mmCIF file of C-alpha atoms in Angstrom:
data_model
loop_
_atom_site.group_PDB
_atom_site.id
_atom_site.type_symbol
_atom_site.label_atom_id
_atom_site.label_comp_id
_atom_site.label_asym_id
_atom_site.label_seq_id
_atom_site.Cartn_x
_atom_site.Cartn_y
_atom_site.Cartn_z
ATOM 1 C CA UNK A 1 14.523 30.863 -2.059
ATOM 2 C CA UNK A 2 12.915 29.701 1.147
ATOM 3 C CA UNK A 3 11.540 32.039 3.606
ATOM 4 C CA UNK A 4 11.640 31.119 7.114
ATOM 5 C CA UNK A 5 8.101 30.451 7.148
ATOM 6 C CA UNK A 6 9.009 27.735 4.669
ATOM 7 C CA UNK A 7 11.803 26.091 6.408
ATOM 8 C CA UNK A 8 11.129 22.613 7.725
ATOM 9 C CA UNK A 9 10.251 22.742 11.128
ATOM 10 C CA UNK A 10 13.837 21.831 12.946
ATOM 11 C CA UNK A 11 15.313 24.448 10.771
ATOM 12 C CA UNK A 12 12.731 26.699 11.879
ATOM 13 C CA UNK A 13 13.451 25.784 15.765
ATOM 14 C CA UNK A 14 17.246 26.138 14.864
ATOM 15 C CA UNK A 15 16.890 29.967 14.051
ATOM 16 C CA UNK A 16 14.659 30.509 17.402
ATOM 17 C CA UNK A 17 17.245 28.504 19.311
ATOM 18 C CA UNK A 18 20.193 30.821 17.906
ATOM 19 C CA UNK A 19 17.698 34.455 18.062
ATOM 20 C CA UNK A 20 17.242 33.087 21.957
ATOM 21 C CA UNK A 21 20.989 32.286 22.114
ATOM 22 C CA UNK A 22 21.731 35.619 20.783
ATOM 23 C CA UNK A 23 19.705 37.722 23.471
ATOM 24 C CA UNK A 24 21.283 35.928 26.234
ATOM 25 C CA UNK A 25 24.620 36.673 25.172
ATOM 26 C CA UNK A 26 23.704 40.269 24.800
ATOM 27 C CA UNK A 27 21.782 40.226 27.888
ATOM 28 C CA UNK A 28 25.414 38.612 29.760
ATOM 29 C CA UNK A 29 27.385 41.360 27.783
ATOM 30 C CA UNK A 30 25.415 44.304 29.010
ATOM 31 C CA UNK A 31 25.363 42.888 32.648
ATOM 32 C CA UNK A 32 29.965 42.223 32.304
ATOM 33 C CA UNK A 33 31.067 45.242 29.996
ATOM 34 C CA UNK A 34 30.499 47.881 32.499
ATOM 35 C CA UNK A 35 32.422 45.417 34.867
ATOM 36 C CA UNK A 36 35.162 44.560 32.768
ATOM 37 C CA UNK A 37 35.190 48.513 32.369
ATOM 38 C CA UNK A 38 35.775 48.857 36.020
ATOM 39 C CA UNK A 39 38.203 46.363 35.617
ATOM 40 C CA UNK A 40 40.416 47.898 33.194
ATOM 41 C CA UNK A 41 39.844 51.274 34.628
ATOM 42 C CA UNK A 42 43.009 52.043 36.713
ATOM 43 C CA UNK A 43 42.570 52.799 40.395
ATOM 44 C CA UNK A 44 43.117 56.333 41.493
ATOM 45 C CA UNK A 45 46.463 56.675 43.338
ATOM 46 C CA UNK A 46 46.444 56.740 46.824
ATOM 47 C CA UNK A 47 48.011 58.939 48.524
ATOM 48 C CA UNK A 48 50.057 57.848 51.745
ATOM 49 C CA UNK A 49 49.529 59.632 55.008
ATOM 50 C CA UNK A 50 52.465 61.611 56.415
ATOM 51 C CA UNK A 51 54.027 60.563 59.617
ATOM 52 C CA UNK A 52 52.523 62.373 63.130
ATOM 53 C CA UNK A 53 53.995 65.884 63.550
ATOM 54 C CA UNK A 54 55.911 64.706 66.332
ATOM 55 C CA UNK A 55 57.660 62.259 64.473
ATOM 56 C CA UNK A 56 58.346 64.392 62.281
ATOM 57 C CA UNK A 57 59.762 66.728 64.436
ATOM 58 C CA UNK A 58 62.171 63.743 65.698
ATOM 59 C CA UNK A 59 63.536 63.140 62.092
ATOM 60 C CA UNK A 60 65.178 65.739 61.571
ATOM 61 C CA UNK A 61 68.521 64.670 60.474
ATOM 62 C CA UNK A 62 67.553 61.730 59.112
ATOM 63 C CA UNK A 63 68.170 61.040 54.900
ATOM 64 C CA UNK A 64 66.058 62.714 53.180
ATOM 65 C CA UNK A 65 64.401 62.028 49.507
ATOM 66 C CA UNK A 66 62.660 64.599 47.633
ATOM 67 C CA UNK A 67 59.364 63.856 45.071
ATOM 68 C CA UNK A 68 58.353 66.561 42.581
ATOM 69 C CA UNK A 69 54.996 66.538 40.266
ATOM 70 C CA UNK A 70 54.012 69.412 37.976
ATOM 71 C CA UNK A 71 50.847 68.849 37.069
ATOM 72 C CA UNK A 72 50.082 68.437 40.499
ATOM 73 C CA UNK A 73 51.933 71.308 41.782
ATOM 74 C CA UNK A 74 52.899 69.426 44.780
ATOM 75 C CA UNK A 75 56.516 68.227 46.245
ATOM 76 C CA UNK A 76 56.580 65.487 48.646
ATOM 77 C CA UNK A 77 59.705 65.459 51.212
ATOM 78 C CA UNK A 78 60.777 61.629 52.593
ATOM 79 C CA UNK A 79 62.823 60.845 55.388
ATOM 80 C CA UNK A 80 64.163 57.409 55.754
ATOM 81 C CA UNK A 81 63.189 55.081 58.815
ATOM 82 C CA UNK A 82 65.509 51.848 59.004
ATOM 83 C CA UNK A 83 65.154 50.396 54.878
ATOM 84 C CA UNK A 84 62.469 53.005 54.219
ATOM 85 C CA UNK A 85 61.336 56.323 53.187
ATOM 86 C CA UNK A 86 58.753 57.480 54.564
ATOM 87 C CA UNK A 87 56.315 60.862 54.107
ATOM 88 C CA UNK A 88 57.237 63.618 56.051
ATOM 89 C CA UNK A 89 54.751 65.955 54.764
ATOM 90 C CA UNK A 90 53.355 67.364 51.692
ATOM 91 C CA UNK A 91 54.255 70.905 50.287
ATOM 92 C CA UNK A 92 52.251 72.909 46.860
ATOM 93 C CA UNK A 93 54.046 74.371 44.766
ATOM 94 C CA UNK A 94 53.599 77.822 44.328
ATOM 95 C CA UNK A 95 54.796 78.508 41.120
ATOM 96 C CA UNK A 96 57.246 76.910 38.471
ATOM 97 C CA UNK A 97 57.425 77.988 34.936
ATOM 98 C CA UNK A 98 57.097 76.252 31.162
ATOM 99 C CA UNK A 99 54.395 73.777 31.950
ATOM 100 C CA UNK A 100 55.073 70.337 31.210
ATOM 101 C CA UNK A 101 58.335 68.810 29.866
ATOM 102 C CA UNK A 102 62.537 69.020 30.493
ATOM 103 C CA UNK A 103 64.218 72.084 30.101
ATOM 104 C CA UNK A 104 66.301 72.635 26.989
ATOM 105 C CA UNK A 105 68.019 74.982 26.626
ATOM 106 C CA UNK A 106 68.983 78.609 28.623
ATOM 107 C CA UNK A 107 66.228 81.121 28.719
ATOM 108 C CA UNK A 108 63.257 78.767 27.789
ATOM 109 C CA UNK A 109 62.156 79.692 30.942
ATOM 110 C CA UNK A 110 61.062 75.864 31.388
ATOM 111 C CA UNK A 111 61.290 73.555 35.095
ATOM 112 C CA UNK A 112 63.283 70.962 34.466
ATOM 113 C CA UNK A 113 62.335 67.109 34.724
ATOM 114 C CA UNK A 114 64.629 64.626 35.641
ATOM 115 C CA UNK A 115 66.924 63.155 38.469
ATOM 116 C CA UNK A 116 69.370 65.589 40.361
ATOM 117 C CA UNK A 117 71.177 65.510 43.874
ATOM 118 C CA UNK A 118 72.201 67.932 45.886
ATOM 119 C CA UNK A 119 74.857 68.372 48.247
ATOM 120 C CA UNK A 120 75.963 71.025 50.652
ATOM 121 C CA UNK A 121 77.856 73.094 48.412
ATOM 122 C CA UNK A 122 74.476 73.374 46.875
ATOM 123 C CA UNK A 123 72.611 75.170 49.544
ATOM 124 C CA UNK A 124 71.766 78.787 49.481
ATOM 125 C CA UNK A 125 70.624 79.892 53.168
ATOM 126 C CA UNK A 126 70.807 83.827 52.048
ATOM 127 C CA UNK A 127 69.010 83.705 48.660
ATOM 128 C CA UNK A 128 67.404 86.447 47.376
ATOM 129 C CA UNK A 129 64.679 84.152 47.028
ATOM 130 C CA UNK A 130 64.889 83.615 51.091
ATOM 131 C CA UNK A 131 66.208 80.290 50.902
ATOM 132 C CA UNK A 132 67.350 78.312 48.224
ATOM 133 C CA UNK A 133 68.444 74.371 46.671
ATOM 134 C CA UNK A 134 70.188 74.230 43.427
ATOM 135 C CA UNK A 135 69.189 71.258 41.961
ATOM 136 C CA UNK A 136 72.107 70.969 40.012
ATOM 137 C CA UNK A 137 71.383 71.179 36.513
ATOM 138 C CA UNK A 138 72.337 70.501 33.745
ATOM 139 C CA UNK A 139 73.024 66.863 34.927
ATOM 140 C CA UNK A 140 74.861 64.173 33.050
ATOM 141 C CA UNK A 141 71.659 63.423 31.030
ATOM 142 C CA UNK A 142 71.022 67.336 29.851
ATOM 143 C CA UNK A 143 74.811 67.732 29.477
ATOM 144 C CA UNK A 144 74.651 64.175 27.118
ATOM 145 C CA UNK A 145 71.133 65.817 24.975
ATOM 146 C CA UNK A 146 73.303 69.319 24.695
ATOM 147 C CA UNK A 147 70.528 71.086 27.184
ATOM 148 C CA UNK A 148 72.064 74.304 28.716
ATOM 149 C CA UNK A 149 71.046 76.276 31.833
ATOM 150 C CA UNK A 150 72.446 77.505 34.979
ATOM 151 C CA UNK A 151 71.083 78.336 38.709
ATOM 152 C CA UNK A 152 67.728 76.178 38.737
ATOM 153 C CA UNK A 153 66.604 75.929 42.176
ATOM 154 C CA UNK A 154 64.108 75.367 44.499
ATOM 155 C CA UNK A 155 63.392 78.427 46.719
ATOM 156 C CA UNK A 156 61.411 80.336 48.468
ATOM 157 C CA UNK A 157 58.931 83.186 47.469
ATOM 158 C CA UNK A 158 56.238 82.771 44.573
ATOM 159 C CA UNK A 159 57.993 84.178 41.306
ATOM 160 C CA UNK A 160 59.740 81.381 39.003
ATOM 161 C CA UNK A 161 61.546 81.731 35.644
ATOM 162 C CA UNK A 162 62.331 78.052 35.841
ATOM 163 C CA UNK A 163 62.582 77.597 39.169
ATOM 164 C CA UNK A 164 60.422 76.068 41.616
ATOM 165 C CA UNK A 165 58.787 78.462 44.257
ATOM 166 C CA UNK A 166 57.620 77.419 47.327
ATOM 167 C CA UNK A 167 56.591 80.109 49.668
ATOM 168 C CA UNK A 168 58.698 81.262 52.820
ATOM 169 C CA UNK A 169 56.900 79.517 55.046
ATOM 170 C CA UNK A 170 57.449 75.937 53.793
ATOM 171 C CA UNK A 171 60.618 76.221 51.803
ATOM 172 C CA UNK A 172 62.097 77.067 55.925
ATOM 173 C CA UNK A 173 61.114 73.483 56.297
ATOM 174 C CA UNK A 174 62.402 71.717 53.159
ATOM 175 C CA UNK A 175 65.601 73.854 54.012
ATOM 176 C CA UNK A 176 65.988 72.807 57.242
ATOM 177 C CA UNK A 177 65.429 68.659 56.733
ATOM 178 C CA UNK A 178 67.803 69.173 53.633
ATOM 179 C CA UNK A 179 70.374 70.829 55.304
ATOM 180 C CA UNK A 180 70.419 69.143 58.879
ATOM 181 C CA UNK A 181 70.373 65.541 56.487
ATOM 182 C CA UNK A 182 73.644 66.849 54.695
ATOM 183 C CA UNK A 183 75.375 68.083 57.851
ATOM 184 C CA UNK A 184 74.631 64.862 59.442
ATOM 185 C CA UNK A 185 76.187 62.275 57.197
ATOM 186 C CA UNK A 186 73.908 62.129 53.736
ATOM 187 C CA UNK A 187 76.488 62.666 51.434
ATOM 188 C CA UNK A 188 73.664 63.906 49.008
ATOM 189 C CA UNK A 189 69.770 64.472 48.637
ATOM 190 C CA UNK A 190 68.080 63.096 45.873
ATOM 191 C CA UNK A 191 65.343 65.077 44.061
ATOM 192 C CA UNK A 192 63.224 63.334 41.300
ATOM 193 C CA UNK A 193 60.911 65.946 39.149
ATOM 194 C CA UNK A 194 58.226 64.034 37.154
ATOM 195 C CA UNK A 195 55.994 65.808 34.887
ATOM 196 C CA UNK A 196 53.219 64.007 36.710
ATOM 197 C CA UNK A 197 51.912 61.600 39.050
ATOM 198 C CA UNK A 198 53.824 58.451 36.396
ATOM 199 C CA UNK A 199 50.563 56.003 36.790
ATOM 200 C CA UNK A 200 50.162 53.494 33.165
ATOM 201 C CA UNK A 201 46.548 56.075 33.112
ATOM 202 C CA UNK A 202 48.055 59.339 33.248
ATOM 203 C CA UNK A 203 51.084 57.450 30.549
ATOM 204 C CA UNK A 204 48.088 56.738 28.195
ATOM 205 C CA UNK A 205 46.704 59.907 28.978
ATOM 206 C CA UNK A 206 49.556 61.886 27.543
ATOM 207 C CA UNK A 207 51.047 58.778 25.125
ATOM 208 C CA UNK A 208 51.224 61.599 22.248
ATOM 209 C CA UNK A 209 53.128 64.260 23.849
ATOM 210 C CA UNK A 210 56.341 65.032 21.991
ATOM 211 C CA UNK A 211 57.987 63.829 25.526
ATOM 212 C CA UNK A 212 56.741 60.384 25.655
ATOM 213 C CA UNK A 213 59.857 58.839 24.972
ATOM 214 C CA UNK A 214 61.787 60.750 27.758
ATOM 215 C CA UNK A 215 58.937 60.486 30.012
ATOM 216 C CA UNK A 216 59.264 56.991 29.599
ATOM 217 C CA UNK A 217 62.432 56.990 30.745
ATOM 218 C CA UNK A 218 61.705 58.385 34.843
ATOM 219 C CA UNK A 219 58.545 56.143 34.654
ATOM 220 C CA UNK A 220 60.883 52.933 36.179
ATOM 221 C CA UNK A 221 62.202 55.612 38.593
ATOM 222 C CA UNK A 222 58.167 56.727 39.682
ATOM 223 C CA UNK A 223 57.582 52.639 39.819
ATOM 224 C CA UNK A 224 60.945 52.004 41.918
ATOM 225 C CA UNK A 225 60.017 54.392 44.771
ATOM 226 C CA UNK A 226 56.532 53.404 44.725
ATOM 227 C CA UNK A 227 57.208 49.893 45.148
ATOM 228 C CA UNK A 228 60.175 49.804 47.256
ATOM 229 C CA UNK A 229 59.872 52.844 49.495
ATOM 230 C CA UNK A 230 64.026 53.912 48.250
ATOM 231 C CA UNK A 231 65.242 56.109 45.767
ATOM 232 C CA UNK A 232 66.027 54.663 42.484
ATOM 233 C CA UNK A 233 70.008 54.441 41.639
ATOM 234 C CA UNK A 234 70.268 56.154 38.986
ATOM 235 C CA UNK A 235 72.911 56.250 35.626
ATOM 236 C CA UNK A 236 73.297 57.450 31.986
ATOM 237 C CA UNK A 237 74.042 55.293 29.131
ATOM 238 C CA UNK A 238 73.850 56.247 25.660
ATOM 239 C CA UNK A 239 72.324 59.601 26.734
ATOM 240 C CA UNK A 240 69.335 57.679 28.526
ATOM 241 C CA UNK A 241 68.305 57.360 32.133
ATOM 242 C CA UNK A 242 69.009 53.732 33.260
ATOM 243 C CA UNK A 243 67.731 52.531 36.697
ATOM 244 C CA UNK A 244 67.870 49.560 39.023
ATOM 245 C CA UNK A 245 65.364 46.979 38.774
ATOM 246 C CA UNK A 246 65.462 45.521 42.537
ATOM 247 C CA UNK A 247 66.957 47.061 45.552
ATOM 248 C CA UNK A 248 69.736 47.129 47.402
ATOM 249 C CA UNK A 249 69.330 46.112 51.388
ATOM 250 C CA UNK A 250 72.427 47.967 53.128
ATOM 251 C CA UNK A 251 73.181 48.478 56.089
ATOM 252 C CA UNK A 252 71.213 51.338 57.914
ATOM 253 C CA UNK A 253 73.621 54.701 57.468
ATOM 254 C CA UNK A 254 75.337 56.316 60.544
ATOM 255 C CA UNK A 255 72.936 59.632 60.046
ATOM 256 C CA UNK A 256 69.990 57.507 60.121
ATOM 257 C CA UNK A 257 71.458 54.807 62.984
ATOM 258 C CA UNK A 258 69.855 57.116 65.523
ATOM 259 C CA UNK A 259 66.146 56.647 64.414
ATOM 260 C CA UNK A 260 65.971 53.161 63.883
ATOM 261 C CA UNK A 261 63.953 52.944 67.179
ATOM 262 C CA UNK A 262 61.265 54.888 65.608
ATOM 263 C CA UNK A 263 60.484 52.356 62.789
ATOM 264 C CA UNK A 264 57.760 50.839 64.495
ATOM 265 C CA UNK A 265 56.368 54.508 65.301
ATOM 266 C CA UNK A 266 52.653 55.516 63.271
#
């Protein structure tokens, strides 16, 4: 068998060619795989500013739409401006109990996930708790899986056996948007609870939890808000969430007629 040494000479300059070849396409690789990395790398989500204090002040009243995320102990509170919601402010959570995942079943002592609404009926201005939301489960959903469960709220103080504590001071403000919405015209106050911030990274990042298929399930709801600034409209079917895919322009509602001059306010 011939060497290389022993090759005729174009063979010879063949095998250089390809060695040469071959360094510059690891040399391009080294330079574009960290880029390509950044590439694929998903951006941190950014987190939108609240509206000034003094608009904020001036929407009360106005629709409200409440965000919830375990793992980042926070709960974000909307209020709606013309078409959209828009941050009123950002509140931690103080304490909820179970870590991540939908509550089952009664004394799991789990938060629940999910979508819920609330309506006056469901307010609780002399909790022991200070003040109080019932969320409303079980909804249709946990009443379709057979979950069971009663009195889940968010409310005030820092103690939680499946409920979601807030603190005095800032459960007084939830409680007041949520309750001055209601009383003028909302008919009800949406409240979406996602284990987490519901990015494709932080998906991946928990793809093998024994909830990835019901987590799957709010993800379109996460995607909905972020894209169109409204709550999702949410049904069951077949004992799965079900969500629109586009949204629905109405007209602005009577409670929120009133700050339609402020939609042009930063």
């Amino acid at each position: 068998m011939q060497t290389e040494a022993h090759l005729p000479r174009h063979c010879s300059s063949s095998l250089q060619g390809i060695h040469s070849m071959g360094k510059i396409a690891l040399l391009f690789a080294m330079i574009l795989l960290p880029a390509l990395s950044m590439a694929m790398t998903p951006e941190p989500v950014q987190q939108l500013a609240p509206v000034s204090k003094e608009l904020k002040k001036q929407l009360i009243g106005t629709p409200v739409y409440i965000q919830i995320f375990k793992e980042e102990r926070t709960l974000e509170l909307y209020g709606k401006i013309g078409n959209e919601y828009r941050l009123l402010d950002t509140y931690r959570i103080c304490n909820f109990s179970g870590g991540l995942g939908p509550k089952r079943r009664e004394g799991d002592f789990k938060s629940p996930e999910g979508f819920y609404s609330v309506k006056m009926n469901q307010l609780k201005p002399d909790s022991r708790f200070y003040r109080a939301i019932n969320i409303g489960f079980p909804n249709q959903y946990d009443r379709d899986q057979g979950y069971s469960g009663n009195y889940l709220m968010i409310h005030g103080d820092c103690k939680s056996i499946g409920c979601y504590a807030m603190t005095n001071a800032y459960m007084d403000q939830i409680f007041t948007y949520v309750n001055a919405a209601l009383r003028n015209g909302q008919q009800e106050v949406n409240i979406a609870i996602y284990p987490f911030r519901m990015t494709e990274s932080n998906m991946q990042r928990h793809r093998y939890s024994t909830y990835a298929d019901f987590w799957k399930q709010l993800q379109p709801g996460y995607a909905y808000f972020a894209q169109y600034h409204q709550p999702p409209t949410v049904n069951v079917a077949s004992g799965r969430y079900v969500m629109n895919s586009s949204p629905v322009i109405t007209q602005p509602e009577a409670a929120s007629q009133s700050f339609l001059a402020l939609s042009k306010v930063k």
